[in-house]
XYZ file of C-alpha atoms in Angstrom:
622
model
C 14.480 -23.917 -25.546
C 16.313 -20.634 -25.436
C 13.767 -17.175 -25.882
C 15.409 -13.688 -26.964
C 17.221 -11.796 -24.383
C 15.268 -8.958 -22.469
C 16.635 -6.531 -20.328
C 14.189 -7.035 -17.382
C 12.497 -10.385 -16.858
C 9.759 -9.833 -13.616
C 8.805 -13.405 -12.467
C 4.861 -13.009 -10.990
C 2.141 -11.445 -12.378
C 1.139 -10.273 -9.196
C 0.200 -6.929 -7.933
C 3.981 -6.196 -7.758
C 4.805 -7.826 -10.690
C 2.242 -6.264 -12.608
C 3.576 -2.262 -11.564
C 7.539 -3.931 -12.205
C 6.765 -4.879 -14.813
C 4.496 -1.820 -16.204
C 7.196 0.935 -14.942
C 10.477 -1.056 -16.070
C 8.546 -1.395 -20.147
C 7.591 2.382 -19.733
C 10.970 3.339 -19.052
C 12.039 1.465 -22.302
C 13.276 -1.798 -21.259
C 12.729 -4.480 -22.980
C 10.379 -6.423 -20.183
C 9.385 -10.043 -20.180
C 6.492 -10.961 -17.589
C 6.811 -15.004 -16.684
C 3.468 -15.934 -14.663
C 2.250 -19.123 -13.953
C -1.379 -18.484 -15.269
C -1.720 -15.433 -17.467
C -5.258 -15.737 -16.496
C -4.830 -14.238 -13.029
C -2.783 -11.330 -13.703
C -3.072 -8.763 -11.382
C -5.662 -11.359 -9.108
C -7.537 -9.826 -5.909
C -6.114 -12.950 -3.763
C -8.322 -11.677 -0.818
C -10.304 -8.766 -0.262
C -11.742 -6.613 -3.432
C -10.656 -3.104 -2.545
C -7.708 -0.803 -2.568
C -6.801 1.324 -0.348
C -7.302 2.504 3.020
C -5.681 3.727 5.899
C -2.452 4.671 4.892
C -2.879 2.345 1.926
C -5.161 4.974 0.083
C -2.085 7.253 -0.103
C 0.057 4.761 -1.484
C -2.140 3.661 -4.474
C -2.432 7.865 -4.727
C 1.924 7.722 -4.857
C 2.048 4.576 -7.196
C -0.605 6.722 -9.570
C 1.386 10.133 -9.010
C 4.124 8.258 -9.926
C 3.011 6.799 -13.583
C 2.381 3.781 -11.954
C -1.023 1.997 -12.903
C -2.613 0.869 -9.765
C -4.973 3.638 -9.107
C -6.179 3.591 -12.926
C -7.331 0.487 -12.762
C -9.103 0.639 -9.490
C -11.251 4.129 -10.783
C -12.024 1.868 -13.837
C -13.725 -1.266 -11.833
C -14.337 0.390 -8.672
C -18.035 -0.238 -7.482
C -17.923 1.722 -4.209
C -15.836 4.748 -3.040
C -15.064 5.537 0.509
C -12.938 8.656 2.161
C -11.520 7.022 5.832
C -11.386 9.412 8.639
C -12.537 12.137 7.757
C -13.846 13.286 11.063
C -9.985 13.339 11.843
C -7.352 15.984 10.529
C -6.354 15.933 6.623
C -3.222 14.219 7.405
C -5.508 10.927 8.088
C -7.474 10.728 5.502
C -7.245 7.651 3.331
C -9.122 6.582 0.533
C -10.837 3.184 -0.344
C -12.865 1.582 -2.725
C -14.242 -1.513 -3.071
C -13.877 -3.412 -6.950
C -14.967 -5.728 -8.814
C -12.860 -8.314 -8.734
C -13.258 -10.063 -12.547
C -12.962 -6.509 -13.996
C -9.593 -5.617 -12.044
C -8.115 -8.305 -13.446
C -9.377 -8.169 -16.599
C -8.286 -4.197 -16.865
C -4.744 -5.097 -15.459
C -4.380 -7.534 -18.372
C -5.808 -5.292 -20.720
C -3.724 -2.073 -19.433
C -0.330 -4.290 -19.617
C -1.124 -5.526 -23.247
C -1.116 -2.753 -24.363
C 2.265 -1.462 -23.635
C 4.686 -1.996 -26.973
C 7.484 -3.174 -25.151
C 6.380 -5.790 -22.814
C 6.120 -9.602 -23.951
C 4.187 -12.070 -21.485
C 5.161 -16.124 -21.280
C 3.390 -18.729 -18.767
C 5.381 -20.856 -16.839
C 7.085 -21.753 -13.872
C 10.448 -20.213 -12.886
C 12.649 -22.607 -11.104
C 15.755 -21.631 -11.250
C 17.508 -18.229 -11.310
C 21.022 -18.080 -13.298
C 23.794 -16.012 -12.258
C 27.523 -15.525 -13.144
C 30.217 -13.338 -10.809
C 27.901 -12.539 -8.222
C 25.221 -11.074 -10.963
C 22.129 -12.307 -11.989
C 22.274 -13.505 -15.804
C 18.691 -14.688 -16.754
C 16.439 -17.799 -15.194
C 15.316 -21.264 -16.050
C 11.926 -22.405 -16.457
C 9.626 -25.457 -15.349
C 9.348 -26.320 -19.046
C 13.698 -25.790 -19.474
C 13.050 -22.782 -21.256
C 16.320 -20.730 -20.769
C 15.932 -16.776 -20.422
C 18.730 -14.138 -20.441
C 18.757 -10.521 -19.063
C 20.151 -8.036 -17.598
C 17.913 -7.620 -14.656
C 15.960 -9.560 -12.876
C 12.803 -8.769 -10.336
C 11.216 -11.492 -7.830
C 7.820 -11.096 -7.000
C 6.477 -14.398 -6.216
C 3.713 -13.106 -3.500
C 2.619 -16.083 -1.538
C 3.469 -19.195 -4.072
C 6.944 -20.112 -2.690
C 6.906 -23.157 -0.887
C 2.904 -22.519 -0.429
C 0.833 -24.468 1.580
C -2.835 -24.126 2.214
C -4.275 -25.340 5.487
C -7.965 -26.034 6.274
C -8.686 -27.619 9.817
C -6.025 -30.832 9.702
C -6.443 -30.680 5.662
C -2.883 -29.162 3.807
C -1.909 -29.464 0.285
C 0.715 -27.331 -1.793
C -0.987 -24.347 -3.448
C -0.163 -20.278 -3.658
C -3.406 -19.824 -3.699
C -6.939 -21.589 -3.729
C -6.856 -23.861 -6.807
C -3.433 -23.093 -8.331
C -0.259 -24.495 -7.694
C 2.834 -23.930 -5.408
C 6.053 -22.715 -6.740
C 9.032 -24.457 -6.122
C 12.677 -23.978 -6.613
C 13.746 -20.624 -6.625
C 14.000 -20.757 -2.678
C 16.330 -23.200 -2.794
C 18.471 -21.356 -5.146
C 18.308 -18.349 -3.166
C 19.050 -20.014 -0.212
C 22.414 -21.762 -2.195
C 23.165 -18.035 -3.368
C 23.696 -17.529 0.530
C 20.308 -15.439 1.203
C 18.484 -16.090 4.282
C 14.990 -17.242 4.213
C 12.155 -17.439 6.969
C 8.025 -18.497 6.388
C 5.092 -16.225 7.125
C 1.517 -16.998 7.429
C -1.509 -15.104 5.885
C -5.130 -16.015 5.620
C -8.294 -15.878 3.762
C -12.020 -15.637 4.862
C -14.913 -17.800 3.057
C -16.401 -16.690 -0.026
C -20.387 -16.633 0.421
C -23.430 -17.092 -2.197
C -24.962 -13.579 -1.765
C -28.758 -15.243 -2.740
C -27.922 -16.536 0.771
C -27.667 -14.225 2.842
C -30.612 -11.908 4.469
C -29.196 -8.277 4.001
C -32.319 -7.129 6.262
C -30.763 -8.286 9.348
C -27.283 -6.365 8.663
C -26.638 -2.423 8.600
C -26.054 -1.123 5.232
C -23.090 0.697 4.702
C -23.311 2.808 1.048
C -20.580 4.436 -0.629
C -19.755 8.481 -0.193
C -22.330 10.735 -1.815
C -19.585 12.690 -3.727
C -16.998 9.330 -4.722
C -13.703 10.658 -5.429
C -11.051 9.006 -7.414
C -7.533 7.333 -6.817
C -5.811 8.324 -10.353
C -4.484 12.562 -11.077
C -5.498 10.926 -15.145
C -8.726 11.475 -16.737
C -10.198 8.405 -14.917
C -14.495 7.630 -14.885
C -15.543 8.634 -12.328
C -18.108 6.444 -9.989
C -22.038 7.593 -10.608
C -23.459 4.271 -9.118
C -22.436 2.335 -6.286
C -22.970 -0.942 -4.609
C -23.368 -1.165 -0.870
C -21.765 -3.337 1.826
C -22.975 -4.408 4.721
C -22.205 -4.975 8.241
C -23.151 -7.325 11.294
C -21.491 -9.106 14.448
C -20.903 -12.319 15.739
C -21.971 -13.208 19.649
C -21.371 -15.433 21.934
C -22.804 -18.330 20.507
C -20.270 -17.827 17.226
C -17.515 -17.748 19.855
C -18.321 -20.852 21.791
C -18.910 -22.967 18.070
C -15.410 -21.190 16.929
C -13.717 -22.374 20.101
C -15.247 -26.319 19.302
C -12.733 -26.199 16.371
C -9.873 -25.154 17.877
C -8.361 -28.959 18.419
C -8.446 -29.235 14.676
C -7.072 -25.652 14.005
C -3.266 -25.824 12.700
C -2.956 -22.385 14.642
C -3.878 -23.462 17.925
C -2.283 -26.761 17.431
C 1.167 -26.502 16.390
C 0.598 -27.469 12.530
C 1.531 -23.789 11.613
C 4.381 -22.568 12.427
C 5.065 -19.253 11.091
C 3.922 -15.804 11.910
C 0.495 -14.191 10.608
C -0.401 -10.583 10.384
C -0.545 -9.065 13.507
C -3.088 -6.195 12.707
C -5.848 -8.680 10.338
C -5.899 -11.715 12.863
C -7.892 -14.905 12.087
C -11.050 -15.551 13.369
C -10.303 -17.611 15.943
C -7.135 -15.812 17.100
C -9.383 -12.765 17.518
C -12.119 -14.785 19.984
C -8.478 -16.255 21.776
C -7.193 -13.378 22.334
C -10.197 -10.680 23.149
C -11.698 -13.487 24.550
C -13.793 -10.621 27.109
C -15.529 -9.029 23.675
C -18.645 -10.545 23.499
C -19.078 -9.710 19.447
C -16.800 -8.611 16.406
C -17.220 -7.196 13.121
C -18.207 -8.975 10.318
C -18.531 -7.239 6.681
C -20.400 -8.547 3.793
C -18.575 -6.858 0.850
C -19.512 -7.636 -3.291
C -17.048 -9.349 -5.339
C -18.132 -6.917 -8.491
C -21.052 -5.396 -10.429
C -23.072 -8.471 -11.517
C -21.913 -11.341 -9.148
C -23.481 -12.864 -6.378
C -20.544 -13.612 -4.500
C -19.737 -12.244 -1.122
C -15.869 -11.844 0.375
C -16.964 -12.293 4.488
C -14.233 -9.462 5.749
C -13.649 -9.828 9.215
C -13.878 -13.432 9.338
C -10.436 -14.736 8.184
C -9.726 -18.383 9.269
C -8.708 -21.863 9.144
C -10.604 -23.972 11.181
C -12.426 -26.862 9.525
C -14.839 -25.984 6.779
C -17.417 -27.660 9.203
C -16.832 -25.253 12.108
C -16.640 -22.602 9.574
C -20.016 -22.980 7.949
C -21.877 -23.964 11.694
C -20.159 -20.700 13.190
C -21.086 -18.152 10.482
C -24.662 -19.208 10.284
C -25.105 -18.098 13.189
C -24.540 -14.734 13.099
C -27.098 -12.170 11.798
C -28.076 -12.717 8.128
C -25.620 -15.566 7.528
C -28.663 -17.887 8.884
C -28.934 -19.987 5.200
C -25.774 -18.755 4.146
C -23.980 -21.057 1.206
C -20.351 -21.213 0.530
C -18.862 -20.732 -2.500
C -15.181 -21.859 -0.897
C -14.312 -21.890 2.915
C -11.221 -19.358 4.661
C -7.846 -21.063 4.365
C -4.675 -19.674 5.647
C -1.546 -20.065 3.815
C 2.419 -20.343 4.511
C 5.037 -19.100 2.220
C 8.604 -18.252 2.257
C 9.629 -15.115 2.440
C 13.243 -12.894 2.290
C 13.930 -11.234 5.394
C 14.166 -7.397 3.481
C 16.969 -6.201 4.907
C 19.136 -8.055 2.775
C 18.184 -5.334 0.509
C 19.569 -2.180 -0.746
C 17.184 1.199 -0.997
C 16.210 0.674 -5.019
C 15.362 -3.264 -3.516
C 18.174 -4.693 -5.651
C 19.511 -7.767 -3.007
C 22.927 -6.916 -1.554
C 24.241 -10.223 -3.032
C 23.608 -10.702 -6.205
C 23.922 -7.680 -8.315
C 21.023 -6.660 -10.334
C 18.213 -9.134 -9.293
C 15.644 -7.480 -6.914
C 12.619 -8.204 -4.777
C 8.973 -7.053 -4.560
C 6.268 -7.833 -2.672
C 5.533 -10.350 0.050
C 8.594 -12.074 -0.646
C 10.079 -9.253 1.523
C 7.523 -9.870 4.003
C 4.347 -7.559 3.714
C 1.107 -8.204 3.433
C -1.467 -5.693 0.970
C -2.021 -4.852 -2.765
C -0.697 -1.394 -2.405
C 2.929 -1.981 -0.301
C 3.131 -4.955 -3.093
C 2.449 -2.830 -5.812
C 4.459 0.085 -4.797
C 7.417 -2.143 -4.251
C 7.027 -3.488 -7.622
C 7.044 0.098 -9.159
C 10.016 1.055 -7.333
C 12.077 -1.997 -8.423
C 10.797 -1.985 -12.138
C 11.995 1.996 -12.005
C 15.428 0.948 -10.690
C 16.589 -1.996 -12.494
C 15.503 -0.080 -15.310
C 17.498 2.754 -14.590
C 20.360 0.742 -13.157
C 20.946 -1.031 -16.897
C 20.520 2.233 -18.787
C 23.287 3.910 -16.172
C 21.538 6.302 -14.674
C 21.248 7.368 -11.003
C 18.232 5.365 -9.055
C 15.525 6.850 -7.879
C 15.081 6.407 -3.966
C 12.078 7.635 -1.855
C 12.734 9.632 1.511
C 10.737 9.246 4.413
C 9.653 12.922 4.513
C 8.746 12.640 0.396
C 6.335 9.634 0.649
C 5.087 6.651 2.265
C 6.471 4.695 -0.529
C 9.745 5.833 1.000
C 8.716 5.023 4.870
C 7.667 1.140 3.547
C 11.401 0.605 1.774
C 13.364 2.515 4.967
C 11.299 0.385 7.036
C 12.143 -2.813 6.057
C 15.613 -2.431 4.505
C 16.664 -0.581 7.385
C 14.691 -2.644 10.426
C 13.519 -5.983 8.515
C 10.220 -7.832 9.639
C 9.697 -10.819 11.382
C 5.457 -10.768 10.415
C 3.889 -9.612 7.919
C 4.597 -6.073 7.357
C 1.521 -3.532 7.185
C 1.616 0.120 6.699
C 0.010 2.605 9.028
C -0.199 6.442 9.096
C 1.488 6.351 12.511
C 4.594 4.622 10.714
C 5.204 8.079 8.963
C 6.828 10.839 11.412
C 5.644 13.177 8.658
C 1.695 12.335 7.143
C 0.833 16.083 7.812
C 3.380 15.926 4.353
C 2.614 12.722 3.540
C -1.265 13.723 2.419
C -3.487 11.711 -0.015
C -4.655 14.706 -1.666
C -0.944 16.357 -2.562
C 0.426 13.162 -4.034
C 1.060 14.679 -7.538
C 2.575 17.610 -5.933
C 5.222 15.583 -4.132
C 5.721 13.195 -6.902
C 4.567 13.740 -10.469
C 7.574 16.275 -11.235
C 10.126 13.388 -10.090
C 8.175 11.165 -12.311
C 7.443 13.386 -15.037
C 12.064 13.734 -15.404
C 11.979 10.153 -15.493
C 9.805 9.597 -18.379
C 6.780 7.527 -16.883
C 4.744 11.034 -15.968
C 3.461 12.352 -20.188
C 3.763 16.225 -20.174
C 0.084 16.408 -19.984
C 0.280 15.454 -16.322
C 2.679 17.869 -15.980
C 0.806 20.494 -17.187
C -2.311 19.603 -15.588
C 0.168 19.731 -12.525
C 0.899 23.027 -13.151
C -2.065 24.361 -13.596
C -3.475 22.796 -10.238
C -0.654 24.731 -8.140
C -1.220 27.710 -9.857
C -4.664 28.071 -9.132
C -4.176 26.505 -5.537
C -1.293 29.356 -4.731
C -3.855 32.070 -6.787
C -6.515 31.107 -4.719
C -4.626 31.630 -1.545
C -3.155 34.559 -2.058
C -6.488 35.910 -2.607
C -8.088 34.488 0.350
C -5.010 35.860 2.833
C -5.159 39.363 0.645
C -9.177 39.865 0.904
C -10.759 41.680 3.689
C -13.950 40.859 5.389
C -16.131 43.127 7.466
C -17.258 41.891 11.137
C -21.235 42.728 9.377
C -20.692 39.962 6.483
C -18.953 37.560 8.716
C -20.373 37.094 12.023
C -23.456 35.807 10.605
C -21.178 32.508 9.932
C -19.467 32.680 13.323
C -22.324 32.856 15.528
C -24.182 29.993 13.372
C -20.541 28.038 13.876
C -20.323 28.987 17.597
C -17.200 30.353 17.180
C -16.519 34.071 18.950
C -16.997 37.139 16.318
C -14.686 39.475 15.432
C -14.618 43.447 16.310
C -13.033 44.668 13.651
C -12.354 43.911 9.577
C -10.208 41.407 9.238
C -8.267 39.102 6.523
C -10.291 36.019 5.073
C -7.402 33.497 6.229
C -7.480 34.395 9.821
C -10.922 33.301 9.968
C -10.117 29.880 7.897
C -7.411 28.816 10.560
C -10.234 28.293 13.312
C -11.437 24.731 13.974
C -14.467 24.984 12.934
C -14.364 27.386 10.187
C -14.403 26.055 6.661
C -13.865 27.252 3.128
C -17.602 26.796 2.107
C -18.502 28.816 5.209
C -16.851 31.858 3.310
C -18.273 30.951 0.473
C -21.060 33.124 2.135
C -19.403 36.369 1.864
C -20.214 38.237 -1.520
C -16.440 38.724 -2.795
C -14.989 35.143 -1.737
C -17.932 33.441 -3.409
C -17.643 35.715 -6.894
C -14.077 34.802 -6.961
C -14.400 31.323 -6.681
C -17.015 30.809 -8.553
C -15.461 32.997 -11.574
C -12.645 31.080 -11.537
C -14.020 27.551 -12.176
C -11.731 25.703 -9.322
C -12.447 22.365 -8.956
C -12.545 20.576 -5.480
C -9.743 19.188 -5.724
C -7.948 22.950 -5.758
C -10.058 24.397 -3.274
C -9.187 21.883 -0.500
C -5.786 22.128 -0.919
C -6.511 26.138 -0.418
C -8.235 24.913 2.497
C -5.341 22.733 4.053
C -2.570 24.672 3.214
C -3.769 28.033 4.844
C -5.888 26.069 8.046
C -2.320 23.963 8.739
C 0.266 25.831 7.306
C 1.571 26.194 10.997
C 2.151 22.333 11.104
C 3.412 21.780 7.677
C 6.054 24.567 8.165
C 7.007 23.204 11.740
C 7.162 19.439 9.795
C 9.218 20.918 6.844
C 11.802 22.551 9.859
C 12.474 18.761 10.777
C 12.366 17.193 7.761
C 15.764 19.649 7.108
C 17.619 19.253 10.278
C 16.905 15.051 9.719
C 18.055 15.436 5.606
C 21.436 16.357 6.902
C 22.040 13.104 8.083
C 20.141 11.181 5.068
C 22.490 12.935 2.621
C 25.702 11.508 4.469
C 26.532 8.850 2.710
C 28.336 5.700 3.853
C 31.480 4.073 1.633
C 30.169 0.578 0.503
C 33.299 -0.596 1.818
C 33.283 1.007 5.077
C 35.186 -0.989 8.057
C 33.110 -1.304 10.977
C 35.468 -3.254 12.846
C 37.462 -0.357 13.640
C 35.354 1.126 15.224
C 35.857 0.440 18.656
C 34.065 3.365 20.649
C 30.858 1.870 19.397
C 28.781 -1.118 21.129
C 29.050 -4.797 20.357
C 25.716 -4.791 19.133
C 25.913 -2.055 17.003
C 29.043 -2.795 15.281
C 27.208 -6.211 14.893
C 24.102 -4.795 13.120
C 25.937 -2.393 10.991
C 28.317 -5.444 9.520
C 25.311 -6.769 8.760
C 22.867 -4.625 7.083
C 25.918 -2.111 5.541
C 23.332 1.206 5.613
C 24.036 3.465 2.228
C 23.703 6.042 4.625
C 23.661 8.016 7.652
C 20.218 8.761 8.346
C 19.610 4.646 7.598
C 22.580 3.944 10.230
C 20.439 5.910 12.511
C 17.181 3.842 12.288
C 18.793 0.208 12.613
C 17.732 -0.968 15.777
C 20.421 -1.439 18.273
C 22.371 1.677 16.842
C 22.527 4.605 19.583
C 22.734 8.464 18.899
C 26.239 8.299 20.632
C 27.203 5.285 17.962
C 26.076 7.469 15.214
C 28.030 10.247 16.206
C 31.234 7.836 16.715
C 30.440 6.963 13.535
C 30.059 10.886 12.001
C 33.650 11.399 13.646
C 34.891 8.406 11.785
C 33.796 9.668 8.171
C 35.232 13.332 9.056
C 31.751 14.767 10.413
């Protein structure tokens, strides 16, 4: 059986593969999306929530970008939560809890409905290429499928297999099947491959479980939103809750740990250092008498219960005996135990920046076949490769993230330029430049570069527009206006801040610690002008950030130049290394092998020194 020709085929309908293939049809390539169960596009495979630290800001990118992520979590979300906000702006990171049949459901539902994207379900198992280019792929059911591009996001159903106690059977996740073949193709194509772990925690009857015992943890009284669109927003929430385990958990935990394929040598390959199992938590804090444990809802109307905090795969015996004894979890019932799963991965930096693979031209990856763990890195990854390998067959210039313009561009840098050897997680401290790299001015950094390509409509734009306008109106007004020591003292001394002698401007007063915009909403002319000119929230705290760290975001913009000097340098493709003889061994070594498009990538390759770099500047001319 031979299909019609497409000019992208995305194999997963994943979180990645969902964005790929969302942003390469949006572009106007003709997009095929081969799943193995259209049922489960766009699946919560673990928790039900987006965002978070650092994550929150990249679901706010992927939406600045056109991309569809954030949309569909404002449209199933059933809790909204701001992270760190008793921290500076740079830190904080939306999160919101969703229901998990709905996000599905709406990613299905947003992807239909997208004229040039065609769905088909089977298994791909073989990947067809001709001169060093990918030409189409094969299917389970010998369907044959040619195109111009092709985009891998198989998440964790290569090779798969599930492990519960001294239980294993092939599966990418819980009751559906493995994928096999394409890793052996890969591997024949000469790409290296490597196995990572990840696991799952029990999923809990929530008739079961005595909320009274646990501390309730609600939703923000004001819930934002992830999406710049015209999203709902949230006017009821659901709660979580939280308890602990103790010592008596611990000791049960520990009675499994002869049947545990972590402890025991059955697994092999490396988990996620920063969400640890269970039992690898009790092994290795084994001093901390108790842990958190989160009961969070599946959706709106379910009784099921996702048991955050207690990943693991011990037997289901030791599972069930352990978590009823902790707090509330007395007469708990399981709807399915934890399981932890291995999968084969692609170390990443066999990548180029748009993620097309250096060896075969036009086929990219997305997702945790490059090795990182999360919805949103998936799901951005996926954007950025639908974007490029739609670009990249309509001959036009790719579009490629800097560090310094999102964390989008951090996660690629990061693992094209140092690969991963676990599961790859991103954190604010990962970006040297988050006081940039804000949640709330993603559409600011990114909507115009979306808005040239096409996946940004012109009322985005304008709604853009009219944002900064206001923002940059409102500012100027606030440093222009004058306030009297009689109107604002009042506001100091209640702030315990020291008051001023003399009249002074508005923004000198906004750039203390303690001092916010609202507090000036108490003087007469600052509170007429606001209020006359309708700004919404989302306006008046970027007035807010911008004037109270505009020294930081100037000294951060400083460095961000001096470093684009060296990102702008680019290197040959052909470039001999070998001659290169005033560099180290190791360094020639590591360039050979990971052939940076540039400079400023050269630079962040471990094992490369400044003095190589500069060897290397001298080389090229510099």
């Amino acid at each position: 059986m031979i299909l019609e020709k497409y000019d992208v085929i995305v194999v997963g309908g994943g979180h990645a593969g969902s964005e790929a293939a969302a942003a390469a049809a949006n572009l106007g390539s003709k997009t095929l999306l081969i799943t193995m169960n259209l049922q489960t596009i766009g699946q919560m495979s673990c928790n039900p929530a987006m965002g978070g630290i650092a994550k929150g800001q990249i679901v706010r990118e992927i939406d600045a970008l056109g991309g569809l992520s954030g949309i569909v979590t404002d449209k199933t979300m059933i809790q909204f939560k701001m992270l760190n906000l008793s921290k500076g702006p740079a830190m904080w990171s939306p999160r919101a809890q969703s229901d998990r049949m709905r996000f599905s459901e709406e990613w299905r539902l947003q992807l239909e409905s997208i004229p040039n994207l065609d769905f088909f379900q089977d298994m791909v198992v073989e990947l067809l290429t001709e001169n060093d280019q990918i030409i189409g792929v094969k299917t389970y059911m010998g369907a044959v499928i040619y195109s111009k591009a092709v985009i891998l996001t198989n998440g964790t159903f290569l090779n798969g297999l599930i492990h519960i106690g001294n239980k294993q059977f092939g599966g990418g996740r819980m009751g559906e099947k493995a994928a096999f073949g394409i890793t052996e193709n890969l591997v024949k194509l000469g790409f290296e491959a490597g196995r990572m772990k990840t696991g799952t925690p029990p999923r809990v009857d929530g008739r079961s479980i005595d909320f009274s015992k646990m501390e309730e943890q609600k939703g923000d009284t004001n819930p934002q939103k992830f999406s710049y669109t015209n999203t709902p927003k949230l006017d009821k929430q659901r709660s979580c809750y939280i308890t602990y385990t103790n010592v008596k958990v611990h000791e049960v935990l520990r009675e499994g740990f002869e049947r545990s394929p972590l402890f025991n040598g059955t697994i092999k390959s490396t988990g996620p250092r920063y969400c640890p199992s269970i039992e690898d938590k009790i092994n290795r804090f084994a001093d901390r008498e108790r842990h958190q444990i989160f009961a969070e809802p599946e959706g709106w109307q379910t009784v099921e219960f996702y048991i955050n905090g207690f990943s693991t795969s011990l037997p289901d015996d030791i599972q069930i005996k352990a978590l009823q004894l902790i707090p509330g979890f007395e007469k708990a019932k399981f709807f399915r135990p934890g399981y932890a799963i291995e999968y084969d991965y692609f170390p990443p930096t066999q990548l180029k920046n748009t993620l097309e693979t250096k060896n075969i031209n036009h086929l990219y990856f997305a997702g945790q076949i490059n090795g990182t763990t999360g919805y949103e890195e998936a799901a951005a990854q996926g954007l950025m490769a639908g974007i490029n390998a739609s670009l990249k067959i309509q001959n036009k210039e790719p579009l490629v993230l800097k560090r310094n313009e999102a964390y989008i561009g951090v996660l690629i840098d990061d693992l094209i330029t140092k690969g991963t050897e676990e599961p790859y997680r991103m954190f604010t401290s990962r970006a040297e430049y988050r006081m940039s790299l804000r949640q709330d001015n993603a559409d600011e950094r990114l909507t115009p570069l979306s808005y040239t390509l096409g996946l940004a409509s012109s009322e985005r734009m304008q709604n853009l527009d009219k944002k900064i306008k206001q923002t940059n109106n409102c500012i100027e007004f606030i440093k222009s206006t004058s306030i009297t020591k009689e109107e604002t003292n009042p506001i100091l001394l209640q702030k315990n801040s020291t008051p001023i002698s003399q009249t002074v401007k508005a923004d000198s007063i906004l750039v203390r610690p303690n001092i916010y915009l609202k507090d000036l909403e108490n003087i007469s002319s600052i509170n007429d002008y606001i209020k006359s000119n309708h700004f919404s929230d989302e306006v008046l705290e970027q007035v807010e950030i911008k004037i109270k760290y505009k020294g930081y975001i100037d000294k951060e913009l400083e460095n961000v130049e001096k470093l684009n000097r060296l990102e702008n340098i680019k290197i040959p493709s052909n470039f001999d290394y070998s001659k290169l003889n005033s560099i180290s061994t190791e360094a020639k070594q590591k360039l050979m092998k990971f052939k940076p498009e540039t400079i400023g990538q050269a630079s962040r390759i471990s094992g490369v020194s400044p003095s190589d770099i500069n060897v290397l500047l001298i080389y090229m001319g510099r």
